[in-house]
Each structure stands twice: as C-alpha cells, then as structure tokens.
C-alpha cells in the first residue's frame, strides 16, 4: 500500500528548540494520528538540519567542533522535545548521517549529468539567519538610510563574493507555473499559493548551489573545495530519508517507491519559496515526481514579531508542558490558532482555555459520568432503554460532526476539526444538565431512564475519546481506560474515524471507573 507521507521542516541545530518548532511538529503529529485512525498507512518524518554557516558559527561561539555541537544538541534537546510533545514520528533524519550525505551527492551528480549545473561567479547579499541568498526585492531598507536588513531576522545581511556552482533554476519557471496552474491544491493556503505564483511569474534566476567559503557541509562530489549550499542539502532530506538513491532491489529502494512523492510538506511561511519553488525545480531537474502539497502555516508571534532565538523571544516547549502537560500543549496550539495564520501565545489565554474547555468542559463531563456509573450502578455500564428525542439529538449530532471533523482535519484545518468535536461536547454537557441524572437516581421508578442517560453519556464519551485521540493521546488513552473500552473494543488508536458515529459500540456491562482527573486543576499560576 502506498504510504501517506508527512514531513516537517528539518530544524537548524544552532540552538535548542522553541515552541515555534514544536508547533510544526505537533501539527504533523496530529495529522499523522488522524490519518492513522482513518486507516491510512502513514509515514511521519522530522529531523534536523545540521550544516551551514549558522550552525558552524554557533559551534565556534560554543568553543567546540560543529560535529560535537550538533551531537550534543540533538541528544540533549532535539530528540527529547519529541517526547515532550508526544510526537509519534516514524523516523528522525540528521543531515550528517551517511544515508543522507551520500545520497545528496548522488542527487547532484544526476542533476549535473542532466545539464543543469554550471560554474560562475556570484556576488550578492546573504542572510545567515535564513541561510539564503537574498534578491533585491527581498530586503528591508531602514528609513534612516542604514544598511539593508533581512525582514525575517531584522539584521543586516552580509555581502558574499564567490566562484560557485550554479543550479539552472531559470529553466523551470514555465514548468512550475504550468504545474501549479494544473494543481492549485499543491500550495496552500491560498495566500501562499498566490505568493508562489507571483514569484514564479516574475521569472526565476539561476541560483548558487555550492559555497566555497563555508567548510561545514557536504562536499561537492566533483569539486572537493566546495560544499553544497545548505538548503540544497537540507531539502533533499525528504527524499534521502525514504531511500532516494538506494540501490535497486534493496528495502530502501522499495520504501522510496512507496513513499515518494510526499503527500504533505508542512512548513512555516518563511520557508515557502524553498519548498514550493526551489525544491520542485530540483526534483524536475532530477526527473522525480513533485510533492502533492506544501502547506505554509503562520508564525507564532511575540510582541507582533516572529518568535525566534535570534530575537531572544523563544519559549522552550517544556516550559509549557511542565505546567499544562503535553496534551494541553497540543490542544492549545491546534485549537487557538487557525493553521495557516499567525497567532500569539499567551499564558493567560492558555490558562483560560485549559480551564474552560479542558478541565471544566471535557474533564468535568468525564469525571461526572464515570463517577455516576460507579456510584449508581456499581461501575457496570447499564443497558440503554429506548432513545427519546434528547438521545436522538445527540446521536444525530454525532453523525453530523464526525464527517465534518474528518473533512476539516483532512484539509489541515485543525481548529475547525476541534471545533466540531467541541460542539458535540457542549451538547453532551447540556444533555447531562437537562436530564439531571442525580435527580433520576433518587427515584427507583426512574431507574430505566437513569440507565439510558448513563449509557448515553458514556457512549458519547467513547466517540469523543476517539475523535480527540489524535490531538490529546495521553488523556484520551486515560479516558478509554476509565470507560472500560479497551477489552471490548481494542486499543483507542485502532478505532476508525469512519466508524465513530455508529451508536452503541460500548457494550453493556463494561467496567467503568472514575480514575484521576484528565485535566487536573492548575494549582499555581503559570510562570
Ligand atoms: N533548516 C531550515 C529548514 C530546512 S527544511 C528542508 C529552517 N530551520 S529553522 O530551524 O529555522 O526552522 C524553521 C521552521 O520552524 C519553520 O518553517 C517553522 O516550521 C518552524 N518555526 C520556527 N519559528 C517559528 C515561529 N515563530 N512560528 C511558527 N513556526 C516557526 O528554516
């Protein structure tokens, strides 16, 4: 079966990760878990970008070799952050690994053999923060007439003059325009698509693909004095990780056949041009199929500007997860920011949503329901009597919400998908308030009605657990256990989105327990 292949950018290891990096990985992970629950065979790749001037300088400043620098940061920070946010990635690629470096060299040999590489002089501005040769229109000219600045980093660019090898990017202008005209869904959201089309219509110019003044990189196979420009090494990770360039008949070659082209490259909007212009041009030059989609999400902002280490505004993910837990971290960023737009993080907003939507909204519903089954029915799920209009409303709403959540998640509209589930949770909470099971419990004559209400709420919680599992796997795993669902229905991750609205799956008699609170109340204030 062809794999559904999702990637994040590979992050620079000049420093430790901040929540901007964790944001993209979280989105990739939520998408991965959702697609798995749709029954897809998903391959989720993330990793790190270890070469280039930025990393080299960070290592120099730290007084160690670049290899020691990256080894330490990858071990102490970049791998652990995956656990911090509960990412279920299948692979983690490092660009210093031989599987990558060898295949990158092979790739550029192919492109050169195909006639798209030549030697020439380069002179122009370079931003080390972006690791990018800037074009005249890219720079910000300060009003006081000072040096031109990189608009992303707010720092002066450096002038570079080198004899380099060039990639004949200009050859691909028309082919890329035609490709995107025929496949408008290949760059999303629409604002990103328009930006890419405008850039392409302006015409592409050839770009340097090697550096002679940089030492930390993959050497050019035909010119050992130069290293491959870091972006033209890094972009290839998406292909090398799944076996591009492996010998025919090997498992890696088979993996490449199944995984390529990638289904979604998730990227921040700052690196859209690399992914939607340079990368597909490279692939065309090598005769490889193009990725199905590049999705550019917005920035996490601090004080209206992109959160970044360069600006000293980065917040470490564990700073948030230590207080709120990984589920709330994942929920908050997917819920509060429309994927594709910028958003700001604030402790106040996060605390408010945690309390209202998770602790009070869902957590309270789960603890009330499980506690009542325990108290009124000795922890054994009662059989439902006939559904009245109140139950039917919930059954119908679930049948409406589940496919809508699926469509939203499939379109990478994570907040839209979550909103659908919230709509259902609100309705279930309202149902409990209106049915007043604590009142029914006082009258033996209403025992059957109480059975129905308890069974209905637990069945609704079953569906909520399944739909929220991709977003909050820890808490929903806990809820699954409290509902006694696993022995009857199997593991939660094996539950299918397409089946979730089928009512009455949680069997009568399962052991329901009131366990620990899914979203404990916050005790001390954040910070
Ligand atoms: N190494 C390159 C990417 C190579 S991909 C072949 C790079 N690395 S980076 O460390 O700067 O990370 C870039 C990615 O991290 C962004 O594209 C985005 O996914 C994420 N983010 C970094 N800062 C961010 C914010 N402030 N907000 C949201 N995402 C951010 O560029």
JSON list of N, CA and C and ligand atoms in Angstrom, two decimals, residues 8-14 18-24 49 54 78 129-130 231 234-238 266-271 275 297-301 305-308, ligand 1:
[
{"chain": "A", "resi": 8, "resn": "UNK", "atom": "N", "xyz": [7.91, 17.41, 8.41]},
{"chain": "A", "resi": 8, "resn": "UNK", "atom": "CA", "xyz": [8.11, 18.75, 8.98]},
{"chain": "A", "resi": 8, "resn": "UNK", "atom": "C", "xyz": [9.40, 19.27, 8.35]},
{"chain": "A", "resi": 9, "resn": "UNK", "atom": "N", "xyz": [9.66, 20.58, 8.48]},
{"chain": "A", "resi": 9, "resn": "UNK", "atom": "CA", "xyz": [11.00, 21.02, 8.09]},
{"chain": "A", "resi": 9, "resn": "UNK", "atom": "C", "xyz": [12.02, 20.34, 8.99]},
{"chain": "A", "resi": 10, "resn": "UNK", "atom": "N", "xyz": [13.25, 20.28, 8.54]},
{"chain": "A", "resi": 10, "resn": "UNK", "atom": "CA", "xyz": [14.29, 19.83, 9.48]},
{"chain": "A", "resi": 10, "resn": "UNK", "atom": "C", "xyz": [14.88, 21.11, 10.07]},
{"chain": "A", "resi": 11, "resn": "UNK", "atom": "N", "xyz": [15.00, 21.11, 11.38]},
{"chain": "A", "resi": 11, "resn": "UNK", "atom": "CA", "xyz": [15.29, 22.35, 12.11]},
{"chain": "A", "resi": 11, "resn": "UNK", "atom": "C", "xyz": [16.80, 22.55, 12.29]},
{"chain": "A", "resi": 12, "resn": "UNK", "atom": "N", "xyz": [17.21, 23.81, 12.25]},
{"chain": "A", "resi": 12, "resn": "UNK", "atom": "CA", "xyz": [18.63, 24.12, 12.47]},
{"chain": "A", "resi": 12, "resn": "UNK", "atom": "C", "xyz": [19.01, 23.83, 13.91]},
{"chain": "A", "resi": 13, "resn": "UNK", "atom": "N", "xyz": [20.16, 23.21, 14.07]},
{"chain": "A", "resi": 13, "resn": "UNK", "atom": "CA", "xyz": [20.61, 22.92, 15.44]},
{"chain": "A", "resi": 13, "resn": "UNK", "atom": "C", "xyz": [21.65, 23.93, 15.89]},
{"chain": "A", "resi": 14, "resn": "UNK", "atom": "N", "xyz": [21.42, 25.18, 15.55]},
{"chain": "A", "resi": 14, "resn": "UNK", "atom": "CA", "xyz": [22.30, 26.20, 16.11]},
{"chain": "A", "resi": 14, "resn": "UNK", "atom": "C", "xyz": [21.97, 26.43, 17.58]},
{"chain": "A", "resi": 18, "resn": "UNK", "atom": "N", "xyz": [12.40, 25.88, 20.24]},
{"chain": "A", "resi": 18, "resn": "UNK", "atom": "CA", "xyz": [11.40, 26.68, 20.95]},
{"chain": "A", "resi": 18, "resn": "UNK", "atom": "C", "xyz": [10.02, 26.24, 20.47]},
{"chain": "A", "resi": 19, "resn": "UNK", "atom": "N", "xyz": [8.98, 26.88, 21.00]},
{"chain": "A", "resi": 19, "resn": "UNK", "atom": "CA", "xyz": [7.64, 26.37, 20.69]},
{"chain": "A", "resi": 19, "resn": "UNK", "atom": "C", "xyz": [7.25, 26.57, 19.23]},
{"chain": "A", "resi": 20, "resn": "UNK", "atom": "N", "xyz": [7.92, 27.48, 18.51]},
{"chain": "A", "resi": 20, "resn": "UNK", "atom": "CA", "xyz": [7.67, 27.61, 17.07]},
{"chain": "A", "resi": 20, "resn": "UNK", "atom": "C", "xyz": [8.00, 26.32, 16.34]},
{"chain": "A", "resi": 21, "resn": "UNK", "atom": "N", "xyz": [9.12, 25.71, 16.69]},
{"chain": "A", "resi": 21, "resn": "UNK", "atom": "CA", "xyz": [9.50, 24.44, 16.07]},
{"chain": "A", "resi": 21, "resn": "UNK", "atom": "C", "xyz": [8.52, 23.33, 16.48]},
{"chain": "A", "resi": 22, "resn": "UNK", "atom": "N", "xyz": [8.23, 23.32, 17.79]},
{"chain": "A", "resi": 22, "resn": "UNK", "atom": "CA", "xyz": [7.33, 22.27, 18.30]},
{"chain": "A", "resi": 22, "resn": "UNK", "atom": "C", "xyz": [5.94, 22.40, 17.68]},
{"chain": "A", "resi": 23, "resn": "UNK", "atom": "N", "xyz": [5.58, 23.61, 17.29]},
{"chain": "A", "resi": 23, "resn": "UNK", "atom": "CA", "xyz": [4.27, 23.86, 16.68]},
{"chain": "A", "resi": 23, "resn": "UNK", "atom": "C", "xyz": [4.12, 23.06, 15.38]},
{"chain": "A", "resi": 24, "resn": "UNK", "atom": "N", "xyz": [5.10, 23.17, 14.50]},
{"chain": "A", "resi": 24, "resn": "UNK", "atom": "CA", "xyz": [5.01, 22.43, 13.23]},
{"chain": "A", "resi": 24, "resn": "UNK", "atom": "C", "xyz": [4.99, 20.93, 13.47]},
{"chain": "A", "resi": 49, "resn": "UNK", "atom": "N", "xyz": [18.60, 19.90, 10.64]},
{"chain": "A", "resi": 49, "resn": "UNK", "atom": "CA", "xyz": [19.43, 20.45, 9.58]},
{"chain": "A", "resi": 49, "resn": "UNK", "atom": "C", "xyz": [20.72, 20.88, 10.26]},
{"chain": "A", "resi": 54, "resn": "UNK", "atom": "N", "xyz": [25.31, 29.08, 9.89]},
{"chain": "A", "resi": 54, "resn": "UNK", "atom": "CA", "xyz": [24.65, 29.39, 11.15]},
{"chain": "A", "resi": 54, "resn": "UNK", "atom": "C", "xyz": [25.08, 28.40, 12.23]},
{"chain": "A", "resi": 78, "resn": "UNK", "atom": "N", "xyz": [17.00, 18.15, 20.88]},
{"chain": "A", "resi": 78, "resn": "UNK", "atom": "CA", "xyz": [16.09, 17.96, 19.74]},
{"chain": "A", "resi": 78, "resn": "UNK", "atom": "C", "xyz": [15.37, 16.63, 19.77]},
{"chain": "A", "resi": 129, "resn": "UNK", "atom": "N", "xyz": [21.00, 34.09, 9.05]},
{"chain": "A", "resi": 129, "resn": "UNK", "atom": "CA", "xyz": [19.83, 33.63, 9.81]},
{"chain": "A", "resi": 129, "resn": "UNK", "atom": "C", "xyz": [18.94, 32.77, 8.94]},
{"chain": "A", "resi": 130, "resn": "UNK", "atom": "N", "xyz": [18.69, 33.21, 7.71]},
{"chain": "A", "resi": 130, "resn": "UNK", "atom": "CA", "xyz": [17.85, 32.46, 6.77]},
{"chain": "A", "resi": 130, "resn": "UNK", "atom": "C", "xyz": [18.67, 31.45, 5.97]},
{"chain": "A", "resi": 231, "resn": "UNK", "atom": "N", "xyz": [20.76, 24.73, 1.92]},
{"chain": "A", "resi": 231, "resn": "UNK", "atom": "CA", "xyz": [19.36, 24.43, 1.57]},
{"chain": "A", "resi": 231, "resn": "UNK", "atom": "C", "xyz": [19.28, 23.31, 0.53]},
{"chain": "A", "resi": 234, "resn": "UNK", "atom": "N", "xyz": [19.71, 20.31, 2.59]},
{"chain": "A", "resi": 234, "resn": "UNK", "atom": "CA", "xyz": [18.61, 20.06, 3.54]},
{"chain": "A", "resi": 234, "resn": "UNK", "atom": "C", "xyz": [17.31, 19.61, 2.87]},
{"chain": "A", "resi": 235, "resn": "UNK", "atom": "N", "xyz": [16.93, 20.27, 1.78]},
{"chain": "A", "resi": 235, "resn": "UNK", "atom": "CA", "xyz": [15.65, 19.91, 1.15]},
{"chain": "A", "resi": 235, "resn": "UNK", "atom": "C", "xyz": [15.62, 18.43, 0.76]},
{"chain": "A", "resi": 236, "resn": "UNK", "atom": "N", "xyz": [16.80, 17.93, 0.43]},
{"chain": "A", "resi": 236, "resn": "UNK", "atom": "CA", "xyz": [16.85, 16.53, -0.02]},
{"chain": "A", "resi": 236, "resn": "UNK", "atom": "C", "xyz": [16.53, 15.53, 1.07]},
{"chain": "A", "resi": 237, "resn": "UNK", "atom": "N", "xyz": [16.49, 15.99, 2.34]},
{"chain": "A", "resi": 237, "resn": "UNK", "atom": "CA", "xyz": [16.21, 15.03, 3.43]},
{"chain": "A", "resi": 237, "resn": "UNK", "atom": "C", "xyz": [14.90, 14.28, 3.20]},
{"chain": "A", "resi": 238, "resn": "UNK", "atom": "N", "xyz": [13.93, 14.99, 2.59]},
{"chain": "A", "resi": 238, "resn": "UNK", "atom": "CA", "xyz": [12.61, 14.37, 2.40]},
{"chain": "A", "resi": 238, "resn": "UNK", "atom": "C", "xyz": [12.72, 13.14, 1.50]},
{"chain": "A", "resi": 266, "resn": "UNK", "atom": "N", "xyz": [4.82, 20.11, 5.59]},
{"chain": "A", "resi": 266, "resn": "UNK", "atom": "CA", "xyz": [4.38, 21.22, 6.45]},
{"chain": "A", "resi": 266, "resn": "UNK", "atom": "C", "xyz": [5.57, 22.15, 6.65]},
{"chain": "A", "resi": 267, "resn": "UNK", "atom": "N", "xyz": [5.37, 23.43, 6.44]},
{"chain": "A", "resi": 267, "resn": "UNK", "atom": "CA", "xyz": [6.47, 24.38, 6.61]},
{"chain": "A", "resi": 267, "resn": "UNK", "atom": "C", "xyz": [5.93, 25.68, 7.19]},
{"chain": "A", "resi": 268, "resn": "UNK", "atom": "N", "xyz": [6.82, 26.46, 7.80]},
{"chain": "A", "resi": 268, "resn": "UNK", "atom": "CA", "xyz": [6.46, 27.81, 8.19]},
{"chain": "A", "resi": 268, "resn": "UNK", "atom": "C", "xyz": [6.49, 28.68, 6.95]},
{"chain": "A", "resi": 269, "resn": "UNK", "atom": "N", "xyz": [5.75, 29.78, 6.97]},
{"chain": "A", "resi": 269, "resn": "UNK", "atom": "CA", "xyz": [5.64, 30.59, 5.75]},
{"chain": "A", "resi": 269, "resn": "UNK", "atom": "C", "xyz": [6.96, 31.23, 5.35]},
{"chain": "A", "resi": 270, "resn": "UNK", "atom": "N", "xyz": [7.91, 31.31, 6.29]},
{"chain": "A", "resi": 270, "resn": "UNK", "atom": "CA", "xyz": [9.21, 31.90, 5.97]},
{"chain": "A", "resi": 270, "resn": "UNK", "atom": "C", "xyz": [10.01, 31.05, 4.98]},
{"chain": "A", "resi": 271, "resn": "UNK", "atom": "N", "xyz": [9.68, 29.77, 4.91]},
{"chain": "A", "resi": 271, "resn": "UNK", "atom": "CA", "xyz": [10.49, 28.91, 4.04]},
{"chain": "A", "resi": 271, "resn": "UNK", "atom": "C", "xyz": [9.65, 28.33, 2.90]},
{"chain": "A", "resi": 275, "resn": "UNK", "atom": "N", "xyz": [10.46, 25.59, -0.50]},
{"chain": "A", "resi": 275, "resn": "UNK", "atom": "CA", "xyz": [9.72, 24.34, -0.67]},
{"chain": "A", "resi": 275, "resn": "UNK", "atom": "C", "xyz": [8.83, 24.30, -1.90]},
{"chain": "A", "resi": 297, "resn": "UNK", "atom": "N", "xyz": [2.23, 27.26, 7.15]},
{"chain": "A", "resi": 297, "resn": "UNK", "atom": "CA", "xyz": [1.48, 27.80, 8.30]},
{"chain": "A", "resi": 297, "resn": "UNK", "atom": "C", "xyz": [2.08, 29.13, 8.73]},
{"chain": "A", "resi": 298, "resn": "UNK", "atom": "N", "xyz": [1.39, 29.79, 9.64]},
{"chain": "A", "resi": 298, "resn": "UNK", "atom": "CA", "xyz": [1.82, 31.12, 10.07]},
{"chain": "A", "resi": 298, "resn": "UNK", "atom": "C", "xyz": [2.87, 31.04, 11.18]},
{"chain": "A", "resi": 299, "resn": "UNK", "atom": "N", "xyz": [3.18, 32.17, 11.72]},
{"chain": "A", "resi": 299, "resn": "UNK", "atom": "CA", "xyz": [4.19, 32.27, 12.77]},
{"chain": "A", "resi": 299, "resn": "UNK", "atom": "C", "xyz": [3.55, 32.42, 14.13]},
{"chain": "A", "resi": 300, "resn": "UNK", "atom": "N", "xyz": [4.24, 31.87, 15.12]},
{"chain": "A", "resi": 300, "resn": "UNK", "atom": "CA", "xyz": [3.92, 32.24, 16.49]},
{"chain": "A", "resi": 300, "resn": "UNK", "atom": "C", "xyz": [4.63, 33.55, 16.73]},
{"chain": "A", "resi": 301, "resn": "UNK", "atom": "N", "xyz": [3.87, 34.51, 17.19]},
{"chain": "A", "resi": 301, "resn": "UNK", "atom": "CA", "xyz": [4.42, 35.86, 17.34]},
{"chain": "A", "resi": 301, "resn": "UNK", "atom": "C", "xyz": [4.66, 36.19, 18.81]},
{"chain": "A", "resi": 305, "resn": "UNK", "atom": "N", "xyz": [6.06, 40.12, 16.48]},
{"chain": "A", "resi": 305, "resn": "UNK", "atom": "CA", "xyz": [7.10, 39.65, 15.56]},
{"chain": "A", "resi": 305, "resn": "UNK", "atom": "C", "xyz": [7.30, 38.16, 15.73]},
{"chain": "A", "resi": 306, "resn": "UNK", "atom": "N", "xyz": [7.90, 37.53, 14.69]},
{"chain": "A", "resi": 306, "resn": "UNK", "atom": "CA", "xyz": [8.13, 36.09, 14.71]},
{"chain": "A", "resi": 306, "resn": "UNK", "atom": "C", "xyz": [8.96, 35.72, 15.93]},
{"chain": "A", "resi": 307, "resn": "UNK", "atom": "N", "xyz": [8.46, 34.76, 16.70]},
{"chain": "A", "resi": 307, "resn": "UNK", "atom": "CA", "xyz": [9.23, 34.26, 17.82]},
{"chain": "A", "resi": 307, "resn": "UNK", "atom": "C", "xyz": [10.50, 33.62, 17.28]},
{"chain": "A", "resi": 308, "resn": "UNK", "atom": "N", "xyz": [11.64, 33.99, 17.81]},
{"chain": "A", "resi": 308, "resn": "UNK", "atom": "CA", "xyz": [12.86, 33.33, 17.33]},
{"chain": "A", "resi": 308, "resn": "UNK", "atom": "C", "xyz": [13.98, 33.45, 18.34]},
{"chain": "B", "resi": 1, "resn": "LIG", "atom": "N1", "xyz": [16.58, 24.32, 8.44]},
{"chain": "B", "resi": 1, "resn": "LIG", "atom": "C1", "xyz": [15.59, 25.10, 7.79]},
{"chain": "B", "resi": 1, "resn": "LIG", "atom": "C2", "xyz": [14.51, 24.23, 7.18]},
{"chain": "B", "resi": 1, "resn": "LIG", "atom": "C3", "xyz": [15.01, 23.21, 6.21]},
{"chain": "B", "resi": 1, "resn": "LIG", "atom": "S1", "xyz": [13.72, 22.21, 5.63]},
{"chain": "B", "resi": 1, "resn": "LIG", "atom": "C4", "xyz": [14.41, 21.35, 4.38]},
{"chain": "B", "resi": 1, "resn": "LIG", "atom": "C5", "xyz": [14.96, 26.04, 8.79]},
{"chain": "B", "resi": 1, "resn": "LIG", "atom": "N2", "xyz": [15.08, 25.70, 10.07]},
{"chain": "B", "resi": 1, "resn": "LIG", "atom": "S2", "xyz": [14.52, 26.51, 11.32]},
{"chain": "B", "resi": 1, "resn": "LIG", "atom": "O1", "xyz": [15.11, 25.93, 12.49]},
{"chain": "B", "resi": 1, "resn": "LIG", "atom": "O2", "xyz": [14.68, 27.90, 11.12]},
{"chain": "B", "resi": 1, "resn": "LIG", "atom": "O3", "xyz": [13.02, 26.10, 11.43]},
{"chain": "B", "resi": 1, "resn": "LIG", "atom": "C6", "xyz": [12.10, 26.52, 10.52]},
{"chain": "B", "resi": 1, "resn": "LIG", "atom": "C7", "xyz": [10.74, 26.01, 10.87]},
{"chain": "B", "resi": 1, "resn": "LIG", "atom": "O4", "xyz": [10.46, 26.01, 12.27]},
{"chain": "B", "resi": 1, "resn": "LIG", "atom": "C8", "xyz": [9.70, 26.93, 10.28]},
{"chain": "B", "resi": 1, "resn": "LIG", "atom": "O5", "xyz": [9.48, 26.69, 8.94]},
{"chain": "B", "resi": 1, "resn": "LIG", "atom": "C9", "xyz": [8.53, 26.58, 11.11]},
{"chain": "B", "resi": 1, "resn": "LIG", "atom": "O6", "xyz": [8.06, 25.34, 10.68]},
{"chain": "B", "resi": 1, "resn": "LIG", "atom": "C10", "xyz": [9.15, 26.45, 12.49]},
{"chain": "B", "resi": 1, "resn": "LIG", "atom": "N3", "xyz": [9.23, 27.73, 13.17]},
{"chain": "B", "resi": 1, "resn": "LIG", "atom": "C11", "xyz": [10.33, 28.38, 13.62]},
{"chain": "B", "resi": 1, "resn": "LIG", "atom": "N4", "xyz": [9.94, 29.52, 14.24]},
{"chain": "B", "resi": 1, "resn": "LIG", "atom": "C12", "xyz": [8.61, 29.63, 14.19]},
{"chain": "B", "resi": 1, "resn": "LIG", "atom": "C13", "xyz": [7.67, 30.54, 14.70]},
{"chain": "B", "resi": 1, "resn": "LIG", "atom": "N5", "xyz": [8.00, 31.61, 15.38]},
{"chain": "B", "resi": 1, "resn": "LIG", "atom": "N6", "xyz": [6.37, 30.26, 14.48]},
{"chain": "B", "resi": 1, "resn": "LIG", "atom": "C14", "xyz": [5.94, 29.15, 13.82]},
{"chain": "B", "resi": 1, "resn": "LIG", "atom": "N7", "xyz": [6.81, 28.29, 13.33]},
{"chain": "B", "resi": 1, "resn": "LIG", "atom": "C15", "xyz": [8.16, 28.52, 13.46]},
{"chain": "B", "resi": 1, "resn": "LIG", "atom": "O7", "xyz": [14.38, 27.01, 8.37]}
]
